[in-house]
Amino acid sequence: MKTRGVRHLLSMADLDRDAIEQLLNLTESFAEVSERSIPKVPALRGKTLAWLFYEDSTRTRLSFETAAKRLSADTMNFSVSSSSVNKGESLRDTVETLSAMGIDGIVVRHGSAGVPQQITQWTEASVINAGDGSHQHPTQSLLDLYTARSHFGDLDGRRITIVGDIRHSRVARSNVLGFATMGATVTLVAPPSLLPPSLEGWPVEVEHDLDAVLESTDICYLLRMQLERQKQAVVPSLREFHHEYGLTVARANRLPTDSLIMHPGPMNRGVEISGEVADRPQSVVTEQVANGVSVRMAVLFLLLGSGLDVVDDRRVAA
Ligand code: NCD
């Protein structure tokens, strides 16, 4: 599959290896744009994007906004908290209202799985999923793949260990698919209460003891406790979770020296990761954030821009 004709980005399940590689290669061109003294290209001049964020966000929203600005797109700064949504307007009416104003893309974050897919029925615009419930967060996975690839080159045979609240994490679901598609071996480490009820069909190995896999880990990927999605206590206490599953200094010292420590943010220092470990050179959290802008430029360009099959770098950089 190539990315020609793809109109929406809803799930990593929609992208095969060719499509991911094309997106990551395009990201490289946009990373180069981001390093220029004037990091701006006219690639999306005349296109309008709307943000529809029904859930909190710092880095994802700012990253999409920065990406849109660097591509010269216009943006509609719609804020759910100060809009007619507070007067009871339905999601469908909100989407149809925005669409009537003539938009080319909607970037949506919502607490319920499947909302971005639903929105594609109500608008002609491209829909980009910026996180739907515990379901998917494809641009986070793409920026993680890009960051990992920039350190290791090929991800074939690399071992990623994803630790923590996998049950409630859309990042975990997207990254399991993304890293497995790129040939990596994915191991999930969590207590049973933080794993999904069924892992049938997941291309993963499961381990309950983090200490057992540290030495064979190339990427140690930590997840935040998604307290807002947990309906009941899933661990005895955060202190105990840190003791059993947190990346402490002693555990981080046992990771191979060329391994990476990754986290999608926001980090809870002292819970899933110790503060000292989060600040080590091996921890590439800020690199992930920087790469997020370039990845989102690539996604917006592919969905709203030329729709080229084989993307010509010179057109990107013009
Ligand atoms: C993640 C999210 O919102 O899904 N954050 C992000 O987008 N960088 C992870 C999280 O909130 O824990």
mmCIF file of C-alpha atoms and ligand atoms in Angstrom:
data_model
loop_
_atom_site.group_PDB
_atom_site.id
_atom_site.type_symbol
_atom_site.label_atom_id
_atom_site.label_comp_id
_atom_site.label_asym_id
_atom_site.label_seq_id
_atom_site.Cartn_x
_atom_site.Cartn_y
_atom_site.Cartn_z
ATOM 1 C CA MET A 1 0.000 0.000 0.000
ATOM 2 C CA LYS A 2 1.123 3.495 -0.758
ATOM 3 C CA THR A 3 -0.348 6.550 0.860
ATOM 4 C CA ARG A 4 -1.922 7.946 -2.334
ATOM 5 C CA GLY A 5 -5.639 8.458 -1.947
ATOM 6 C CA VAL A 6 -5.542 8.009 1.847
ATOM 7 C CA ARG A 7 -7.790 10.737 3.228
ATOM 8 C CA HIS A 8 -7.849 10.115 6.944
ATOM 9 C CA LEU A 9 -5.427 8.972 9.636
ATOM 10 C CA LEU A 10 -7.461 7.052 12.197
ATOM 11 C CA SER A 11 -5.426 4.067 13.338
ATOM 12 C CA MET A 12 -1.992 2.489 12.944
ATOM 13 C CA ALA A 13 -3.931 -0.572 11.757
ATOM 14 C CA ASP A 14 -4.558 1.320 8.492
ATOM 15 C CA LEU A 15 -0.850 1.688 7.711
ATOM 16 C CA ASP A 16 1.315 -1.096 6.358
ATOM 17 C CA ARG A 17 5.102 -1.069 6.362
ATOM 18 C CA ASP A 18 5.396 0.747 3.002
ATOM 19 C CA ALA A 19 3.033 3.476 4.127
ATOM 20 C CA ILE A 20 4.863 3.941 7.440
ATOM 21 C CA GLU A 21 8.212 4.068 5.655
ATOM 22 C CA GLN A 22 6.920 6.651 3.201
ATOM 23 C CA LEU A 23 5.677 8.792 6.086
ATOM 24 C CA LEU A 24 8.948 8.489 8.008
ATOM 25 C CA ASN A 25 10.992 9.363 4.909
ATOM 26 C CA LEU A 26 8.823 12.404 4.318
ATOM 27 C CA THR A 27 9.273 13.335 7.983
ATOM 28 C CA GLU A 28 13.020 13.546 7.338
ATOM 29 C CA SER A 29 12.454 16.255 4.704
ATOM 30 C CA PHE A 30 10.301 18.228 7.118
ATOM 31 C CA ALA A 31 12.842 17.835 9.932
ATOM 32 C CA GLU A 32 15.244 19.615 7.579
ATOM 33 C CA VAL A 33 12.679 22.420 7.081
ATOM 34 C CA SER A 34 12.335 22.738 10.873
ATOM 35 C CA GLU A 35 16.092 23.353 11.195
ATOM 36 C CA ARG A 36 16.085 26.339 8.809
ATOM 37 C CA SER A 37 16.356 29.879 10.165
ATOM 38 C CA ILE A 38 12.860 30.507 8.776
ATOM 39 C CA PRO A 39 11.182 27.132 9.302
ATOM 40 C CA LYS A 40 8.252 27.658 6.992
ATOM 41 C CA VAL A 41 7.193 26.337 3.566
ATOM 42 C CA PRO A 42 4.087 27.219 1.526
ATOM 43 C CA ALA A 43 3.044 23.570 1.099
ATOM 44 C CA LEU A 44 -0.454 23.987 2.591
ATOM 45 C CA ARG A 45 -1.136 27.639 1.741
ATOM 46 C CA GLY A 46 -4.881 28.125 1.278
ATOM 47 C CA LYS A 47 -5.821 25.048 3.342
ATOM 48 C CA THR A 48 -7.738 25.385 6.609
ATOM 49 C CA LEU A 49 -7.508 23.088 9.602
ATOM 50 C CA ALA A 50 -9.789 22.932 12.641
ATOM 51 C CA TRP A 51 -8.913 21.542 16.056
ATOM 52 C CA LEU A 52 -11.572 19.625 17.948
ATOM 53 C CA PHE A 53 -10.088 18.719 21.338
ATOM 54 C CA TYR A 54 -12.586 17.285 23.803
ATOM 55 C CA GLU A 55 -9.775 16.082 26.090
ATOM 56 C CA ASP A 56 -6.814 17.848 27.658
ATOM 57 C CA SER A 57 -3.653 18.133 25.643
ATOM 58 C CA THR A 58 -0.426 20.077 25.828
ATOM 59 C CA ARG A 59 2.124 18.630 23.442
ATOM 60 C CA THR A 60 -0.138 17.030 20.854
ATOM 61 C CA ARG A 61 -2.179 20.162 20.279
ATOM 62 C CA LEU A 62 0.793 22.550 20.281
ATOM 63 C CA SER A 63 2.661 20.174 18.004
ATOM 64 C CA PHE A 64 -0.179 20.064 15.440
ATOM 65 C CA GLU A 65 -0.475 23.862 15.625
ATOM 66 C CA THR A 66 3.247 24.329 15.058
ATOM 67 C CA ALA A 67 3.193 21.832 12.179
ATOM 68 C CA ALA A 68 0.271 23.644 10.532
ATOM 69 C CA LYS A 69 2.026 27.024 10.867
ATOM 70 C CA ARG A 70 5.259 25.694 9.372
ATOM 71 C CA LEU A 71 3.233 24.478 6.365
ATOM 72 C CA SER A 72 1.476 27.883 6.036
ATOM 73 C CA ALA A 73 -2.003 26.424 6.649
ATOM 74 C CA ASP A 74 -4.760 28.538 8.224
ATOM 75 C CA THR A 75 -6.173 27.253 11.480
ATOM 76 C CA MET A 76 -9.481 27.638 13.269
ATOM 77 C CA ASN A 77 -8.945 27.926 16.960
ATOM 78 C CA PHE A 78 -12.054 26.227 18.207
ATOM 79 C CA SER A 79 -12.075 25.597 21.925
ATOM 80 C CA VAL A 80 -14.568 23.034 23.167
ATOM 81 C CA SER A 81 -14.679 24.533 26.670
ATOM 82 C CA SER A 82 -15.788 27.967 25.450
ATOM 83 C CA SER A 83 -18.012 26.858 22.546
ATOM 84 C CA SER A 84 -21.654 25.914 22.024
ATOM 85 C CA VAL A 85 -20.707 22.406 23.122
ATOM 86 C CA ASN A 86 -21.298 23.837 26.591
ATOM 87 C CA LYS A 87 -24.827 24.735 25.457
ATOM 88 C CA GLY A 88 -25.510 21.107 24.614
ATOM 89 C CA GLU A 89 -24.601 21.125 20.919
ATOM 90 C CA SER A 90 -24.033 17.600 19.648
ATOM 91 C CA LEU A 91 -20.775 16.404 18.167
ATOM 92 C CA ARG A 92 -22.457 15.953 14.802
ATOM 93 C CA ASP A 93 -23.866 19.509 14.743
ATOM 94 C CA THR A 94 -20.473 20.869 15.795
ATOM 95 C CA VAL A 95 -18.701 18.991 13.000
ATOM 96 C CA GLU A 96 -21.294 20.048 10.414
ATOM 97 C CA THR A 97 -21.011 23.684 11.531
ATOM 98 C CA LEU A 98 -17.229 23.664 11.176
ATOM 99 C CA SER A 99 -17.469 21.892 7.815
ATOM 100 C CA ALA A 100 -19.959 24.465 6.501
ATOM 101 C CA MET A 101 -17.273 27.110 6.946
ATOM 102 C CA GLY A 102 -15.044 25.264 4.530
ATOM 103 C CA ILE A 103 -12.307 23.303 6.203
ATOM 104 C CA ASP A 104 -9.887 20.825 4.703
ATOM 105 C CA GLY A 105 -8.908 18.926 7.831
ATOM 106 C CA ILE A 106 -10.118 18.244 11.365
ATOM 107 C CA VAL A 107 -7.726 17.128 14.078
ATOM 108 C CA VAL A 108 -9.778 15.459 16.782
ATOM 109 C CA ARG A 109 -9.133 14.218 20.315
ATOM 110 C CA HIS A 110 -12.010 12.635 22.199
ATOM 111 C CA GLY A 111 -12.529 10.486 25.291
ATOM 112 C CA SER A 112 -14.506 7.842 23.364
ATOM 113 C CA ALA A 113 -12.999 5.232 21.083
ATOM 114 C CA GLY A 114 -14.225 5.450 17.489
ATOM 115 C CA VAL A 115 -15.228 9.133 17.444
ATOM 116 C CA PRO A 116 -12.744 10.115 14.677
ATOM 117 C CA GLN A 117 -14.106 7.294 12.493
ATOM 118 C CA GLN A 118 -17.655 8.478 13.192
ATOM 119 C CA ILE A 119 -16.753 12.050 12.209
ATOM 120 C CA THR A 120 -15.638 10.924 8.739
ATOM 121 C CA GLN A 121 -19.349 10.259 8.025
ATOM 122 C CA TRP A 122 -20.276 13.879 8.698
ATOM 123 C CA THR A 123 -17.655 15.862 6.810
ATOM 124 C CA GLU A 124 -15.779 16.011 3.537
ATOM 125 C CA ALA A 125 -12.639 17.108 5.390
ATOM 126 C CA SER A 126 -9.730 14.810 6.204
ATOM 127 C CA VAL A 127 -9.948 13.541 9.768
ATOM 128 C CA ILE A 128 -6.835 13.017 11.853
ATOM 129 C CA ASN A 129 -7.075 11.125 15.124
ATOM 130 C CA ALA A 130 -5.129 12.895 17.884
ATOM 131 C CA GLY A 131 -6.231 10.283 20.464
ATOM 132 C CA ASP A 132 -9.586 8.545 20.967
ATOM 133 C CA GLY A 133 -10.188 7.073 24.409
ATOM 134 C CA SER A 134 -7.987 4.059 25.034
ATOM 135 C CA HIS A 135 -8.099 3.157 21.358
ATOM 136 C CA GLN A 136 -5.513 4.816 19.093
ATOM 137 C CA HIS A 137 -3.034 7.705 18.862
ATOM 138 C CA PRO A 138 -1.384 7.178 15.480
ATOM 139 C CA THR A 139 0.738 10.339 15.246
ATOM 140 C CA GLN A 140 2.312 9.525 18.633
ATOM 141 C CA SER A 141 3.300 6.114 17.299
ATOM 142 C CA LEU A 142 4.717 7.606 14.089
ATOM 143 C CA LEU A 143 6.873 10.070 16.032
ATOM 144 C CA ASP A 144 8.065 7.257 18.295
ATOM 145 C CA LEU A 145 8.955 5.116 15.283
ATOM 146 C CA TYR A 146 10.764 8.056 13.711
ATOM 147 C CA THR A 147 12.723 8.720 16.917
ATOM 148 C CA ALA A 148 13.666 5.046 17.296
ATOM 149 C CA ARG A 149 14.629 4.778 13.628
ATOM 150 C CA SER A 150 16.848 7.850 13.848
ATOM 151 C CA HIS A 151 18.911 6.060 16.530
ATOM 152 C CA PHE A 152 18.870 2.458 15.330
ATOM 153 C CA GLY A 153 18.309 2.735 11.572
ATOM 154 C CA ASP A 154 16.375 -0.412 10.877
ATOM 155 C CA LEU A 155 13.938 -1.551 13.601
ATOM 156 C CA ASP A 156 13.930 -5.196 12.420
ATOM 157 C CA GLY A 157 14.690 -7.473 15.367
ATOM 158 C CA ARG A 158 14.938 -4.604 17.882
ATOM 159 C CA ARG A 159 13.273 -5.273 21.211
ATOM 160 C CA ILE A 160 10.854 -2.738 22.662
ATOM 161 C CA THR A 161 9.546 -3.213 26.199
ATOM 162 C CA ILE A 162 6.367 -1.243 26.943
ATOM 163 C CA VAL A 163 5.813 -0.839 30.690
ATOM 164 C CA GLY A 164 2.874 0.334 32.787
ATOM 165 C CA ASP A 165 -0.802 1.056 32.258
ATOM 166 C CA ILE A 166 -1.253 -0.727 28.945
ATOM 167 C CA ARG A 167 -4.917 -1.450 29.572
ATOM 168 C CA HIS A 168 -5.979 2.203 29.338
ATOM 169 C CA SER A 169 -3.337 3.423 26.905
ATOM 170 C CA ARG A 170 -4.049 4.399 23.304
ATOM 171 C CA VAL A 171 -0.322 5.010 22.887
ATOM 172 C CA ALA A 172 0.360 1.353 23.750
ATOM 173 C CA ARG A 173 -2.230 0.123 21.247
ATOM 174 C CA SER A 174 -0.808 2.268 18.452
ATOM 175 C CA ASN A 175 2.793 1.414 19.283
ATOM 176 C CA VAL A 176 2.202 -2.330 19.498
ATOM 177 C CA LEU A 177 0.943 -2.203 15.907
ATOM 178 C CA GLY A 178 3.523 0.323 14.697
ATOM 179 C CA PHE A 179 6.624 -1.356 16.128
ATOM 180 C CA ALA A 180 5.460 -4.874 15.193
ATOM 181 C CA THR A 181 4.740 -3.727 11.620
ATOM 182 C CA MET A 182 8.289 -2.365 11.420
ATOM 183 C CA GLY A 183 9.725 -5.746 12.459
ATOM 184 C CA ALA A 184 10.447 -5.103 16.144
ATOM 185 C CA THR A 185 9.627 -7.552 18.945
ATOM 186 C CA VAL A 186 7.202 -6.026 21.431
ATOM 187 C CA THR A 187 7.101 -7.123 25.084
ATOM 188 C CA LEU A 188 4.438 -5.781 27.433
ATOM 189 C CA VAL A 189 5.320 -5.543 31.121
ATOM 190 C CA ALA A 190 2.539 -4.840 33.621
ATOM 191 C CA PRO A 191 0.607 -6.443 36.451
ATOM 192 C CA PRO A 192 -2.458 -8.374 35.176
ATOM 193 C CA SER A 193 -4.739 -5.550 36.382
ATOM 194 C CA LEU A 194 -3.049 -3.144 33.943
ATOM 195 C CA LEU A 195 -3.251 -5.438 30.919
ATOM 196 C CA PRO A 196 -6.298 -5.585 28.614
ATOM 197 C CA PRO A 197 -8.721 -8.414 29.486
ATOM 198 C CA SER A 198 -7.744 -10.170 26.249
ATOM 199 C CA LEU A 199 -4.554 -9.923 24.224
ATOM 200 C CA GLU A 200 -5.809 -12.202 21.469
ATOM 201 C CA GLY A 201 -4.380 -11.106 18.157
ATOM 202 C CA TRP A 202 -1.863 -8.715 19.713
ATOM 203 C CA PRO A 203 1.607 -9.323 18.228
ATOM 204 C CA VAL A 204 3.274 -9.219 21.657
ATOM 205 C CA GLU A 205 4.998 -11.170 24.381
ATOM 206 C CA VAL A 206 3.920 -10.598 27.989
ATOM 207 C CA GLU A 207 6.159 -10.483 31.045
ATOM 208 C CA HIS A 208 5.176 -9.567 34.591
ATOM 209 C CA ASP A 209 8.712 -9.072 35.886
ATOM 210 C CA LEU A 210 10.466 -5.976 34.522
ATOM 211 C CA ASP A 211 13.822 -7.092 35.938
ATOM 212 C CA ALA A 212 13.704 -10.199 33.729
ATOM 213 C CA VAL A 213 13.782 -8.241 30.446
ATOM 214 C CA LEU A 214 15.916 -5.162 31.129
ATOM 215 C CA GLU A 215 19.149 -6.584 29.751
ATOM 216 C CA SER A 216 17.590 -7.613 26.439
ATOM 217 C CA THR A 217 15.736 -4.321 25.917
ATOM 218 C CA ASP A 218 16.658 -1.858 23.149
ATOM 219 C CA ILE A 219 13.836 0.573 23.901
ATOM 220 C CA CYS A 220 12.274 0.888 27.336
ATOM 221 C CA TYR A 221 8.943 2.674 26.765
ATOM 222 C CA LEU A 222 7.198 3.937 29.911
ATOM 223 C CA LEU A 223 3.520 4.815 30.199
ATOM 224 C CA ARG A 224 1.722 7.096 32.598
ATOM 225 C CA MET A 225 -0.976 5.719 34.894
ATOM 226 C CA GLN A 226 -4.144 6.817 33.076
ATOM 227 C CA LEU A 227 -5.952 7.626 36.325
ATOM 228 C CA GLU A 228 -8.718 9.491 34.477
ATOM 229 C CA ARG A 229 -9.705 6.257 32.703
ATOM 230 C CA GLN A 230 -9.354 3.883 35.649
ATOM 231 C CA LYS A 231 -12.749 3.079 37.126
ATOM 232 C CA GLN A 232 -11.335 1.298 40.175
ATOM 233 C CA ALA A 233 -7.990 0.950 41.924
ATOM 234 C CA VAL A 234 -5.725 -1.137 39.695
ATOM 235 C CA VAL A 235 -2.605 -1.098 41.871
ATOM 236 C CA PRO A 236 -2.326 -1.116 45.666
ATOM 237 C CA SER A 237 -0.589 2.284 45.638
ATOM 238 C CA LEU A 238 1.536 4.396 43.306
ATOM 239 C CA ARG A 239 4.496 3.881 45.636
ATOM 240 C CA GLU A 240 4.187 0.112 45.273
ATOM 241 C CA PHE A 241 3.757 0.418 41.521
ATOM 242 C CA HIS A 242 6.998 2.413 41.377
ATOM 243 C CA HIS A 243 8.758 -0.229 43.422
ATOM 244 C CA GLU A 244 7.589 -3.109 41.193
ATOM 245 C CA TYR A 245 7.349 -1.536 37.763
ATOM 246 C CA GLY A 246 8.961 1.908 37.855
ATOM 247 C CA LEU A 247 12.181 2.583 35.957
ATOM 248 C CA THR A 248 14.320 3.284 39.003
ATOM 249 C CA VAL A 249 18.003 4.245 38.870
ATOM 250 C CA ALA A 250 19.014 0.651 39.707
ATOM 251 C CA ARG A 251 16.877 -0.745 36.877
ATOM 252 C CA ALA A 252 17.990 1.884 34.353
ATOM 253 C CA ASN A 253 21.614 0.960 35.144
ATOM 254 C CA ARG A 254 20.895 -2.557 33.907
ATOM 255 C CA LEU A 255 19.653 -1.437 30.488
ATOM 256 C CA PRO A 256 22.212 -1.806 27.664
ATOM 257 C CA THR A 257 24.226 1.411 27.284
ATOM 258 C CA ASP A 258 22.999 2.024 23.717
ATOM 259 C CA SER A 259 19.327 1.472 24.613
ATOM 260 C CA LEU A 260 16.752 4.280 24.606
ATOM 261 C CA ILE A 261 14.298 5.355 27.289
ATOM 262 C CA MET A 262 11.089 6.739 25.793
ATOM 263 C CA HIS A 263 7.889 8.247 27.186
ATOM 264 C CA PRO A 264 5.003 9.960 25.348
ATOM 265 C CA GLY A 265 4.538 12.544 28.130
ATOM 266 C CA PRO A 266 3.196 13.801 30.399
ATOM 267 C CA MET A 267 5.639 12.050 32.762
ATOM 268 C CA ASN A 268 4.832 11.378 36.389
ATOM 269 C CA ARG A 269 8.309 11.484 37.890
ATOM 270 C CA GLY A 270 8.664 9.123 40.799
ATOM 271 C CA VAL A 271 5.857 6.858 39.544
ATOM 272 C CA GLU A 272 6.629 5.139 36.214
ATOM 273 C CA ILE A 273 10.071 6.755 35.940
ATOM 274 C CA SER A 274 12.474 8.212 38.477
ATOM 275 C CA GLY A 275 13.300 11.887 38.019
ATOM 276 C CA GLU A 276 17.006 11.176 37.672
ATOM 277 C CA VAL A 277 16.432 8.580 34.941
ATOM 278 C CA ALA A 278 14.123 10.923 33.027
ATOM 279 C CA ASP A 279 17.010 13.403 32.719
ATOM 280 C CA ARG A 280 19.660 10.938 31.505
ATOM 281 C CA PRO A 281 21.081 11.343 27.971
ATOM 282 C CA GLN A 282 19.586 7.917 27.153
ATOM 283 C CA SER A 283 16.127 9.363 27.732
ATOM 284 C CA VAL A 284 14.953 10.869 24.429
ATOM 285 C CA VAL A 285 11.686 12.402 25.625
ATOM 286 C CA THR A 286 12.403 15.913 24.327
ATOM 287 C CA GLU A 287 13.637 14.465 21.019
ATOM 288 C CA GLN A 288 10.261 12.720 20.733
ATOM 289 C CA VAL A 289 8.525 16.082 21.199
ATOM 290 C CA ALA A 290 10.699 17.799 18.574
ATOM 291 C CA ASN A 291 10.155 14.964 16.095
ATOM 292 C CA GLY A 292 6.418 15.186 16.728
ATOM 293 C CA VAL A 293 6.270 18.467 14.824
ATOM 294 C CA SER A 294 8.022 17.033 11.744
ATOM 295 C CA VAL A 295 5.898 13.870 11.776
ATOM 296 C CA ARG A 296 2.703 15.920 11.942
ATOM 297 C CA MET A 297 3.926 18.115 9.085
ATOM 298 C CA ALA A 298 4.378 14.939 7.031
ATOM 299 C CA VAL A 299 0.915 13.633 7.955
ATOM 300 C CA LEU A 300 -0.832 16.947 7.197
ATOM 301 C CA PHE A 301 1.049 17.306 3.924
ATOM 302 C CA LEU A 302 0.209 13.789 2.776
ATOM 303 C CA LEU A 303 -3.476 14.038 3.652
ATOM 304 C CA LEU A 304 -4.146 17.622 2.567
ATOM 305 C CA GLY A 305 -1.327 18.439 0.203
ATOM 306 C CA SER A 306 -0.316 17.009 -3.080
ATOM 307 C CA GLY A 307 -1.391 13.433 -2.378
ATOM 308 C CA LEU A 308 1.670 12.363 -4.351
ATOM 309 C CA ASP A 309 2.396 8.681 -4.462
ATOM 310 C CA VAL A 310 6.134 9.022 -4.554
ATOM 311 C CA VAL A 311 6.781 12.237 -2.751
ATOM 312 C CA ASP A 312 9.266 14.549 -4.355
ATOM 313 C CA ASP A 313 11.463 16.148 -1.691
ATOM 314 C CA ARG A 314 12.057 19.217 -3.843
ATOM 315 C CA ARG A 315 8.342 20.003 -3.816
ATOM 316 C CA VAL A 316 8.225 19.659 -0.060
ATOM 317 C CA ALA A 317 11.163 21.962 0.443
ATOM 318 C CA ALA A 318 10.189 24.615 -2.133
HETATM 319 C C1 NCD B 1 -0.590 10.640 25.651
HETATM 320 C C2 NCD B 1 -2.079 10.724 25.363
HETATM 321 O O1 NCD B 1 -2.712 11.740 25.547
HETATM 322 O O2 NCD B 1 -2.576 9.710 24.909
HETATM 323 N N1 NCD B 1 0.022 11.864 25.662
HETATM 324 C C3 NCD B 1 0.404 12.430 24.478
HETATM 325 O O3 NCD B 1 -0.365 12.554 23.556
HETATM 326 N N2 NCD B 1 1.688 12.802 24.371
HETATM 327 C C4 NCD B 1 -0.270 9.794 26.792
HETATM 328 C C5 NCD B 1 -0.813 10.150 28.145
HETATM 329 O O4 NCD B 1 -1.641 11.035 28.319
HETATM 330 O O5 NCD B 1 -0.392 9.479 29.077
#
